[in-house]
One Martini backbone bead per residue (centre of mass of N, CA, C, O) as a GRO file, in nm:
protein
  125
    1MET     BB    1   2.290   0.321  -0.105
    2ILE     BB    2   2.027   0.399  -0.281
    3LYS     BB    3   2.019   0.479  -0.637
    4SER     BB    4   1.753   0.407  -0.724
    5LYS     BB    5   1.445   0.466  -0.820
    6VAL     BB    6   1.114   0.511  -0.661
    7LEU     BB    7   0.808   0.324  -0.693
    8ILE     BB    8   0.492   0.372  -0.551
    9ILE     BB    9   0.215   0.121  -0.547
   10ASP     BB   10  -0.083   0.236  -0.368
   11ASP     BB   11  -0.409   0.282  -0.247
   12GLU     BB   12  -0.295   0.374   0.032
   13ILE     BB   13  -0.235   0.680   0.071
   14GLU     BB   14  -0.105   0.715   0.356
   15PHE     BB   15   0.109   0.492   0.324
   16ALA     BB   16   0.251   0.590   0.058
   17THR     BB   17   0.324   0.872   0.160
   18THR     BB   18   0.486   0.799   0.411
   19LEU     BB   19   0.691   0.622   0.272
   20CYS     BB   20   0.804   0.828   0.077
   21GLN     BB   21   0.898   1.026   0.301
   22ARG     BB   22   1.103   0.821   0.439
   23LEU     BB   23   1.278   0.767   0.199
   24LYS     BB   24   1.358   1.075   0.153
   25LEU     BB   25   1.504   1.095   0.438
   26ARG     BB   26   1.714   0.859   0.316
   27GLY     BB   27   1.786   0.981   0.007
   28MET     BB   28   1.553   0.911  -0.189
   29ALA     BB   29   1.409   0.863  -0.495
   30ALA     BB   30   1.056   0.922  -0.449
   31ILE     BB   31   0.725   0.801  -0.547
   32ASP     BB   32   0.365   0.825  -0.532
   33VAL     BB   33   0.084   0.612  -0.614
   34HIS     BB   34  -0.289   0.497  -0.632
   35SER     BB   35  -0.256   0.310  -0.895
   36GLY     BB   36  -0.186   0.113  -1.156
   37THR     BB   37  -0.214   0.321  -1.379
   38GLU     BB   38  -0.042   0.533  -1.259
   39GLY     BB   39   0.203   0.353  -1.244
   40LEU     BB   40   0.238   0.311  -1.557
   41VAL     BB   41   0.290   0.607  -1.619
   42SER     BB   42   0.525   0.647  -1.431
   43LEU     BB   43   0.725   0.450  -1.539
   44VAL     BB   44   0.785   0.604  -1.804
   45LYS     BB   45   0.867   0.878  -1.677
   46MET     BB   46   1.085   0.770  -1.449
   47ASN     BB   47   1.254   0.507  -1.446
   48PRO     BB   48   1.273   0.289  -1.235
   49GLY     BB   49   1.447   0.032  -1.033
   50ILE     BB   50   1.218   0.049  -0.810
   51VAL     BB   51   0.911  -0.140  -0.700
   52ILE     BB   52   0.641  -0.070  -0.483
   53LEU     BB   53   0.376  -0.326  -0.464
   54ASP     BB   54   0.049  -0.379  -0.451
   55LEU     BB   55  -0.157  -0.658  -0.473
   56LYS     BB   56  -0.432  -0.483  -0.386
   57MET     BB   57  -0.646  -0.328  -0.621
   58PRO     BB   58  -0.908  -0.188  -0.776
   59ASP     BB   59  -0.815  -0.158  -1.085
   60MET     BB   60  -0.550  -0.365  -1.036
   61SER     BB   61  -0.352  -0.593  -1.018
   62GLY     BB   62  -0.043  -0.651  -0.911
   63LEU     BB   63   0.025  -0.875  -1.116
   64ASP     BB   64  -0.030  -0.718  -1.367
   65VAL     BB   65   0.166  -0.487  -1.307
   66LEU     BB   66   0.407  -0.675  -1.299
   67ALA     BB   67   0.398  -0.762  -1.595
   68LYS     BB   68   0.431  -0.475  -1.717
   69VAL     BB   69   0.700  -0.404  -1.595
   70LYS     BB   70   0.860  -0.647  -1.720
   71GLN     BB   71   0.791  -0.569  -2.010
   72HIS     BB   72   0.923  -0.282  -2.001
   73ASP     BB   73   1.149  -0.387  -1.759
   74PRO     BB   74   1.332  -0.657  -1.640
   75SER     BB   75   1.524  -0.482  -1.434
   76ILE     BB   76   1.310  -0.439  -1.250
   77GLU     BB   77   1.251  -0.415  -0.913
   78VAL     BB   78   1.001  -0.599  -0.722
   79ILE     BB   79   0.808  -0.524  -0.438
   80MET     BB   80   0.572  -0.680  -0.262
   81LEU     BB   81   0.251  -0.592  -0.107
   82THR     BB   82   0.063  -0.756   0.168
   83GLY     BB   83  -0.258  -0.748   0.358
   84HIS     BB   84  -0.423  -1.028   0.226
   85GLY     BB   85  -0.233  -1.259   0.278
   86SER     BB   86   0.006  -1.490   0.160
   87ALA     BB   87   0.242  -1.696   0.071
   88GLU     BB   88   0.121  -1.773  -0.201
   89ALA     BB   89   0.112  -1.492  -0.321
   90GLY     BB   90   0.420  -1.443  -0.299
   91ALA     BB   91   0.511  -1.685  -0.470
   92GLU     BB   92   0.372  -1.594  -0.721
   93ALA     BB   93   0.521  -1.331  -0.760
   94LYS     BB   94   0.802  -1.454  -0.781
   95GLU     BB   95   0.728  -1.633  -1.043
   96LYS     BB   96   0.664  -1.344  -1.200
   97GLY     BB   97   0.938  -1.155  -1.089
   98ALA     BB   98   0.965  -1.089  -0.816
   99PHE     BB   99   1.197  -1.020  -0.565
  100ASP     BB  100   0.967  -0.977  -0.338
  101TYR     BB  101   0.792  -0.998  -0.022
  102ILE     BB  102   0.562  -0.814   0.210
  103MET     BB  103   0.401  -0.785   0.490
  104LYS     BB  104   0.144  -0.635   0.633
  105PRO     BB  105   0.296  -0.462   0.811
  106VAL     BB  106   0.572  -0.250   0.754
  107ASP     BB  107   0.908  -0.290   0.788
  108LEU     BB  108   1.133  -0.059   0.716
  109VAL     BB  109   1.397  -0.198   0.751
  110LYS     BB  110   1.327  -0.449   0.585
  111LEU     BB  111   1.261  -0.297   0.321
  112VAL     BB  112   1.545  -0.161   0.286
  113ASP     BB  113   1.703  -0.422   0.271
  114LYS     BB  114   1.549  -0.520   0.011
  115MET     BB  115   1.623  -0.276  -0.157
  116GLU     BB  116   1.935  -0.307  -0.149
  117LEU     BB  117   1.939  -0.587  -0.279
  118ALA     BB  118   1.795  -0.487  -0.545
  119ASP     BB  119   2.008  -0.278  -0.619
  120GLU     BB  120   2.252  -0.468  -0.635
  121LYS     BB  121   2.142  -0.648  -0.853
  122ARG     BB  122   2.094  -0.422  -1.076
  123SER     BB  123   2.400  -0.329  -1.084
  124LYS     BB  124   2.500  -0.623  -1.191
  125ALA     BB  125   2.330  -0.642  -1.474
   0.00000   0.00000   0.00000
């Protein structure tokens, strides 16, 4: 069971809301926001252990948000999501501190598996 709070930052409102609801059904404390700016505000208020972060958003790049998350608290594990991307974008995100990345459409079981690994890593830190 994932103990960390989960913050979902994705400009695709329907996707983010549905993902949040599905994580809550699995007993997780999760909230979703729909821009990088909202995500950074929620980061301070919520103090999540895991952030699910879209790579491309209109207001700011997911990589920029990643940098600010890691600056705020390096122990927060970030899983990047990309629907626009490539393995290169995911590799760049991992170089910049992301725990991992997943291509959209997201397989919920695969995402939860990665979240469990991220939560385990965080609890050992």
